[in-house]
GROMACS .gro file of C-alpha atoms in nm:
model
  308
    1MET     CA    1   0.227   2.741  -1.936
    2ARG     CA    2   0.512   2.578  -1.739
    3ARG     CA    3   0.317   2.251  -1.722
    4ILE     CA    4   0.247   2.254  -2.097
    5VAL     CA    5   0.615   2.312  -2.180
    6LEU     CA    6   0.728   2.036  -1.941
    7LEU     CA    7   0.470   1.799  -2.083
    8ALA     CA    8   0.584   1.868  -2.439
    9LEU     CA    9   0.947   1.808  -2.341
   10LEU     CA   10   0.861   1.481  -2.168
   11LEU     CA   11   0.670   1.355  -2.469
   12ALA     CA   12   0.946   1.459  -2.707
   13CYS     CA   13   1.227   1.302  -2.503
   14LYS     CA   14   1.054   0.986  -2.380
   15PRO     CA   15   1.257   0.670  -2.436
   16SER     CA   16   1.142   0.398  -2.670
   17PRO     CA   17   0.951   0.139  -2.467
   18PRO     CA   18   1.170  -0.165  -2.397
   19LYS     CA   19   1.067  -0.514  -2.487
   20GLY     CA   20   0.815  -0.638  -2.234
   21ALA     CA   21   0.676  -0.293  -2.151
   22LEU     CA   22   0.318  -0.303  -2.031
   23ALA     CA   23   0.067  -0.196  -2.295
   24VAL     CA   24  -0.178   0.046  -2.135
   25GLY     CA   25  -0.504   0.081  -2.324
   26GLN     CA   26  -0.677   0.336  -2.103
   27ILE     CA   27  -0.561   0.615  -1.872
   28ALA     CA   28  -0.822   0.803  -1.673
   29VAL     CA   29  -0.846   1.063  -1.398
   30SER     CA   30  -1.140   1.040  -1.160
   31GLU     CA   31  -1.373   1.337  -1.201
   32ALA     CA   32  -1.517   1.261  -0.857
   33GLY     CA   33  -1.170   1.293  -0.709
   34LEU     CA   34  -1.136   1.642  -0.856
   35ALA     CA   35  -1.476   1.760  -0.735
   36GLY     CA   36  -1.454   2.000  -0.443
   37LYS     CA   37  -1.078   2.051  -0.479
   38PRO     CA   38  -1.034   2.404  -0.616
   39GLU     CA   39  -0.665   2.389  -0.525
   40ILE     CA   40  -0.613   2.164  -0.829
   41GLY     CA   41  -0.622   2.407  -1.118
   42GLU     CA   42  -0.596   2.152  -1.402
   43SER     CA   43  -0.872   1.966  -1.581
   44ALA     CA   44  -0.904   1.589  -1.577
   45GLU     CA   45  -0.789   1.577  -1.939
   46GLN     CA   46  -0.476   1.781  -1.870
   47LEU     CA   47  -0.392   1.561  -1.571
   48ARG     CA   48  -0.448   1.253  -1.785
   49LYS     CA   49  -0.189   1.376  -2.035
   50GLU     CA   50   0.058   1.449  -1.756
   51LEU     CA   51   0.004   1.103  -1.610
   52GLN     CA   52   0.060   0.947  -1.952
   53ALA     CA   53   0.388   1.138  -1.989
   54ALA     CA   54   0.501   1.027  -1.642
   55LEU     CA   55   0.416   0.663  -1.713
   56GLU     CA   56   0.590   0.660  -2.051
   57GLY     CA   57   0.888   0.840  -1.900
   58THR     CA   58   0.968   0.535  -1.685
   59GLY     CA   59   1.019   0.318  -1.993
   60ARG     CA   60   0.802   0.053  -1.824
   61PHE     CA   61   0.472   0.147  -1.990
   62THR     CA   62   0.366   0.201  -2.348
   63ILE     CA   63   0.032   0.352  -2.444
   64ARG     CA   64  -0.160   0.148  -2.699
   65GLY     CA   65  -0.529   0.167  -2.779
   66ASP     CA   66  -0.582  -0.208  -2.756
   67GLY     CA   67  -0.366  -0.256  -2.447
   68PRO     CA   68  -0.513  -0.487  -2.180
   69VAL     CA   69  -0.413  -0.263  -1.888
   70SER     CA   70  -0.606   0.036  -1.753
   71ILE     CA   71  -0.475   0.292  -1.504
   72GLU     CA   72  -0.687   0.544  -1.314
   73MET     CA   73  -0.567   0.826  -1.093
   74GLU     CA   74  -0.778   0.956  -0.806
   75ILE     CA   75  -0.680   1.258  -0.599
   76ASP     CA   76  -0.769   1.177  -0.241
   77ARG     CA   77  -0.662   1.497  -0.074
   78ALA     CA   78  -0.557   1.848  -0.169
   79GLN     CA   79  -0.543   2.076   0.131
   80ARG     CA   80  -0.350   2.340   0.317
   81ILE     CA   81  -0.184   2.227   0.638
   82PHE     CA   82   0.055   2.375   0.890
   83ALA     CA   83   0.373   2.178   0.949
   84PRO     CA   84   0.692   2.249   1.146
   85VAL     CA   85   0.988   2.393   0.959
   86PRO     CA   86   1.229   2.098   0.923
   87VAL     CA   87   1.553   2.272   1.031
   88ILE     CA   88   1.562   2.474   1.354
   89GLY     CA   89   1.820   2.578   1.609
   90GLN     CA   90   1.888   2.355   1.907
   91GLY     CA   91   1.649   2.418   2.194
   92GLN     CA   92   1.405   2.621   1.984
   93SER     CA   93   1.039   2.539   1.930
   94PRO     CA   94   0.982   2.453   1.563
   95PRO     CA   95   0.786   2.729   1.388
   96GLU     CA   96   0.505   2.622   1.159
   97ARG     CA   97   0.451   2.721   0.799
   98GLU     CA   98   0.167   2.668   0.556
   99MET     CA   99   0.211   2.374   0.319
  100ALA     CA  100   0.021   2.252   0.015
  101GLU     CA  101  -0.045   1.879   0.060
  102VAL     CA  102  -0.161   1.646  -0.217
  103SER     CA  103  -0.231   1.274  -0.183
  104LEU     CA  104  -0.338   1.049  -0.471
  105ASP     CA  105  -0.382   0.686  -0.574
  106LEU     CA  106  -0.308   0.502  -0.897
  107GLU     CA  107  -0.513   0.189  -0.960
  108MET     CA  108  -0.396  -0.049  -1.231
  109LEU     CA  109  -0.636  -0.317  -1.354
  110SER     CA  110  -0.564  -0.601  -1.592
  111ALA     CA  111  -0.709  -0.941  -1.675
  112GLY     CA  112  -0.519  -1.242  -1.542
  113PRO     CA  113  -0.445  -1.557  -1.743
  114ALA     CA  114  -0.767  -1.721  -1.623
  115GLY     CA  115  -0.977  -1.409  -1.681
  116GLU     CA  116  -0.958  -1.296  -1.319
  117LEU     CA  117  -0.915  -0.926  -1.245
  118ASP     CA  118  -0.565  -0.830  -1.131
  119ARG     CA  119  -0.535  -0.507  -0.931
  120LEU     CA  120  -0.239  -0.302  -0.816
  121LEU     CA  121  -0.266   0.011  -0.604
  122ALA     CA  122   0.010   0.270  -0.568
  123GLU     CA  123   0.004   0.580  -0.350
  124GLY     CA  124   0.175   0.914  -0.378
  125GLU     CA  125   0.188   1.205  -0.134
  126ALA     CA  126   0.383   1.530  -0.130
  127ARG     CA  127   0.397   1.867   0.046
  128ARG     CA  128   0.532   2.196  -0.076
  129PRO     CA  129   0.553   2.533   0.110
  130THR     CA  130   0.303   2.794  -0.007
  131ASN     CA  131   0.516   3.089   0.114
  132ALA     CA  132   0.191   3.243   0.237
  133ASP     CA  133   0.380   3.450   0.494
  134ASP     CA  134   0.585   3.616   0.221
  135THR     CA  135   0.316   3.697  -0.034
  136LEU     CA  136  -0.061   3.729  -0.060
  137ASP     CA  137  -0.054   3.641  -0.429
  138PRO     CA  138  -0.294   3.345  -0.484
  139ALA     CA  139  -0.078   3.237  -0.778
  140ALA     CA  140   0.197   3.142  -0.532
  141ARG     CA  141  -0.037   2.908  -0.348
  142HIS     CA  142  -0.155   2.751  -0.675
  143ALA     CA  143   0.209   2.702  -0.778
  144ALA     CA  144   0.271   2.518  -0.450
  145PHE     CA  145  -0.021   2.283  -0.514
  146ASP     CA  146   0.101   2.240  -0.871
  147ALA     CA  147   0.445   2.132  -0.746
  148ALA     CA  148   0.298   1.904  -0.478
  149LEU     CA  149   0.073   1.737  -0.735
  150ASP     CA  150   0.369   1.680  -0.969
  151ALA     CA  151   0.574   1.523  -0.689
  152ALA     CA  152   0.287   1.303  -0.565
  153MET     CA  153   0.220   1.180  -0.918
  154ARG     CA  154   0.586   1.094  -0.973
  155GLU     CA  155   0.599   0.907  -0.643
  156ALA     CA  156   0.289   0.703  -0.730
  157VAL     CA  157   0.417   0.621  -1.080
  158VAL     CA  158   0.750   0.500  -0.939
  159ALA     CA  159   0.564   0.297  -0.674
  160LEU     CA  160   0.353   0.133  -0.945
  161LYS     CA  161   0.662   0.054  -1.153
  162ASP     CA  162   0.844  -0.091  -0.851
  163GLN     CA  163   0.550  -0.317  -0.766
  164ILE     CA  164   0.542  -0.449  -1.121
  165ASP     CA  165   0.918  -0.506  -1.114
  166ALA     CA  166   0.885  -0.694  -0.783
  167ARG     CA  167   0.657  -0.946  -0.950
  168HIS     CA  168   0.937  -1.044  -1.186
  169LYS     CA  169   1.191  -1.107  -0.911
  170THR     CA  170   1.290  -1.450  -0.785
  171ASP     CA  171   1.207  -1.558  -0.431
  172ASP     CA  172   1.571  -1.511  -0.331
  173GLN     CA  173   1.569  -1.155  -0.464
  174LEU     CA  174   1.246  -1.080  -0.278
  175LEU     CA  175   1.386  -1.224   0.045
  176ALA     CA  176   1.687  -0.996   0.004
  177ASP     CA  177   1.449  -0.701  -0.045
  178LEU     CA  178   1.300  -0.768   0.300
  179SER     CA  179   1.617  -0.611   0.444
  180ALA     CA  180   1.612  -0.306   0.215
  181GLN     CA  181   1.638   0.039   0.373
  182ASP     CA  182   1.334   0.167   0.183
  183PRO     CA  183   1.014   0.049   0.359
  184ARG     CA  184   0.829   0.052   0.027
  185VAL     CA  185   1.073  -0.204  -0.118
  186ARG     CA  186   1.014  -0.425   0.187
  187ASP     CA  187   0.639  -0.378   0.149
  188TYR     CA  188   0.633  -0.474  -0.220
  189ALA     CA  189   0.846  -0.783  -0.154
  190ILE     CA  190   0.603  -0.896   0.115
  191ARG     CA  191   0.305  -0.848  -0.118
  192VAL     CA  192   0.457  -1.071  -0.385
  193LEU     CA  193   0.571  -1.335  -0.138
  194ALA     CA  194   0.217  -1.344   0.002
  195ASP     CA  195   0.077  -1.399  -0.348
  196ARG     CA  196   0.325  -1.682  -0.408
  197ARG     CA  197   0.251  -1.841  -0.067
  198SER     CA  198   0.607  -1.962  -0.031
  199PRO     CA  199   0.676  -2.147   0.299
  200ALA     CA  200   1.047  -2.073   0.255
  201ALA     CA  201   0.970  -1.706   0.319
  202VAL     CA  202   0.811  -1.766   0.661
  203PRO     CA  203   1.122  -1.708   0.880
  204GLN     CA  204   1.204  -1.378   0.710
  205LEU     CA  205   0.840  -1.268   0.720
  206ILE     CA  206   0.828  -1.346   1.091
  207SER     CA  207   1.126  -1.114   1.142
  208ARG     CA  208   0.932  -0.837   0.964
  209LEU     CA  209   0.658  -0.852   1.231
  210SER     CA  210   0.884  -0.626   1.436
  211ASP     CA  211   0.956  -0.392   1.144
  212THR     CA  212   1.003  -0.029   1.243
  213ASN     CA  213   0.741   0.065   0.984
  214PRO     CA  214   0.397  -0.040   1.118
  215ASP     CA  215   0.251  -0.078   0.768
  216VAL     CA  216   0.524  -0.326   0.675
  217ALA     CA  217   0.463  -0.520   0.999
  218ARG     CA  218   0.091  -0.542   0.923
  219ARG     CA  219   0.163  -0.652   0.568
  220ALA     CA  220   0.396  -0.924   0.698
  221ALA     CA  221   0.121  -1.052   0.928
  222GLY     CA  222  -0.117  -1.067   0.633
  223ALA     CA  223   0.140  -1.255   0.426
  224LEU     CA  224   0.190  -1.514   0.699
  225ILE     CA  225  -0.186  -1.566   0.717
  226ALA     CA  226  -0.202  -1.608   0.338
  227ILE     CA  227   0.075  -1.869   0.352
  228GLY     CA  228  -0.104  -2.042   0.641
  229ASP     CA  229   0.208  -2.161   0.823
  230ARG     CA  230   0.155  -2.220   1.196
  231ARG     CA  231   0.513  -2.122   1.271
  232ALA     CA  232   0.372  -1.770   1.270
  233VAL     CA  233   0.137  -1.829   1.567
  234SER     CA  234   0.393  -1.771   1.843
  235PRO     CA  235   0.539  -1.450   1.688
  236LEU     CA  236   0.187  -1.318   1.631
  237ILE     CA  237   0.104  -1.384   1.995
  238GLU     CA  238   0.413  -1.188   2.092
  239MET     CA  239   0.302  -0.911   1.855
  240THR     CA  240  -0.026  -0.868   2.048
  241ARG     CA  241   0.172  -0.783   2.362
  242LYS     CA  242   0.333  -0.485   2.188
  243ARG     CA  243   0.018  -0.332   2.041
  244ARG     CA  244  -0.250  -0.102   2.179
  245PRO     CA  245  -0.573  -0.280   2.277
  246GLU     CA  246  -0.763  -0.127   1.984
  247ASP     CA  247  -0.505  -0.272   1.741
  248VAL     CA  248  -0.501  -0.625   1.883
  249GLY     CA  249  -0.832  -0.751   1.738
  250PRO     CA  250  -0.714  -0.813   1.379
  251ILE     CA  251  -0.406  -0.997   1.508
  252LEU     CA  252  -0.624  -1.225   1.722
  253TYR     CA  253  -0.837  -1.316   1.420
  254ALA     CA  254  -0.515  -1.382   1.228
  255ILE     CA  255  -0.406  -1.623   1.501
  256ALA     CA  256  -0.747  -1.790   1.487
  257SER     CA  257  -0.722  -1.834   1.110
  258LEU     CA  258  -0.394  -2.025   1.150
  259GLY     CA  259  -0.538  -2.247   1.423
  260GLY     CA  260  -0.359  -2.522   1.612
  261PRO     CA  261  -0.325  -2.606   1.983
  262GLU     CA  262  -0.112  -2.301   2.069
  263ALA     CA  263  -0.356  -2.060   1.905
  264GLU     CA  264  -0.656  -2.228   2.067
  265ALA     CA  265  -0.502  -2.225   2.415
  266TYR     CA  266  -0.399  -1.860   2.387
  267LEU     CA  267  -0.739  -1.736   2.269
  268PHE     CA  268  -0.921  -1.944   2.531
  269THR     CA  269  -0.706  -1.791   2.805
  270LEU     CA  270  -0.732  -1.439   2.669
  271GLU     CA  271  -1.110  -1.430   2.630
  272SER     CA  272  -1.158  -1.468   3.004
  273GLY     CA  273  -0.825  -1.358   3.148
  274SER     CA  274  -0.737  -1.031   2.976
  275PRO     CA  275  -0.778  -0.722   3.196
  276ASP     CA  276  -0.893  -0.521   2.894
  277GLU     CA  277  -1.259  -0.556   2.797
  278GLU     CA  278  -1.196  -0.473   2.430
  279ILE     CA  279  -0.932  -0.745   2.404
  280ARG     CA  280  -1.156  -0.998   2.581
  281ARG     CA  281  -1.435  -0.923   2.337
  282ALA     CA  282  -1.206  -0.961   2.034
  283ALA     CA  283  -1.055  -1.281   2.177
  284LYS     CA  284  -1.402  -1.427   2.230
  285GLY     CA  285  -1.495  -1.364   1.867
  286ALA     CA  286  -1.163  -1.499   1.738
  287TYR     CA  287  -1.190  -1.808   1.959
  288ALA     CA  288  -1.542  -1.876   1.831
  289ASP     CA  289  -1.411  -1.839   1.477
  290LEU     CA  290  -1.131  -2.088   1.547
  291LEU     CA  291  -1.374  -2.344   1.693
  292ARG     CA  292  -1.606  -2.305   1.394
  293ARG     CA  293  -1.320  -2.370   1.151
  294LYS     CA  294  -1.208  -2.666   1.358
  295GLN     CA  295  -1.557  -2.818   1.350
  296GLU     CA  296  -1.587  -2.761   0.975
  297GLN     CA  297  -1.252  -2.930   0.914
  298ALA     CA  298  -1.350  -3.227   1.133
  299ALA     CA  299  -1.682  -3.259   0.948
  300ALA     CA  300  -1.503  -3.252   0.613
  301VAL     CA  301  -1.266  -3.528   0.726
  302GLU     CA  302  -1.557  -3.739   0.850
  303THR     CA  303  -1.745  -3.691   0.523
  304GLY     CA  304  -1.435  -3.800   0.333
  305ARG     CA  305  -1.413  -4.117   0.537
  306ARG     CA  306  -1.774  -4.206   0.463
  307THR     CA  307  -1.738  -4.150   0.091
  308PRO     CA  308  -1.670  -4.487  -0.079
   0.00000   0.00000   0.00000
């Protein structure tokens, strides 16, 4: 009943969509994502209505039958976990309590100007205490999952809105966002800069390779590869020295994709000189990939010379 009342209030009080709001033609909730998750007590249709209310509540989306945008929600995880109580006395071991944890994804699809499929993915995750130690009432546990689902959905909707807003920012605004306190803001800025392939962003992206958030650092590496600027080779080499052996492989292939004398010399040395077998194996594959690209580029140049 609480959900129905909240939903009605949201729909009644939603703001008029501003000019430029995205027209969403279809909202769906994955039935497969609900299967095997008895903790989620709502139907796909009820969740769809709640998602619609949350989207419209941002003022960034308007629901229209012929809208070119579709959004689907999939619940990845709904489970009970035990987590430490956040606030404890000094010197005490943190007690654990049961939590309801919900994780979900929002996928937005739309057709680009040339007919290509444009995709955005936003994640949401939340935990709420079940108070299982205080009551055996199953309704209390369901209420905890209900609250966690609400919070995860709100987080994903805001993340989707922020990604869309990032696409409308100038390069200077995005570069400023790389220093934002919120790691998600840094992440979204990197995604857009990677899409734009702006060489001017390379120095700031290089600085993000040492970001305290590992996901942001990985995203920065991917952006540098997309831009294809060899200024990133040396910082990426330095990055390999700060990673566990099992995490080095993708960075080595990134170095190989950029190419150049420094990348070639480093991979050649690493494939035979690294004390770690896993790193040597990855370096060998990356070095072979670099040589293949180099040969293909040389062949293309030679073919161009022969063409009258």
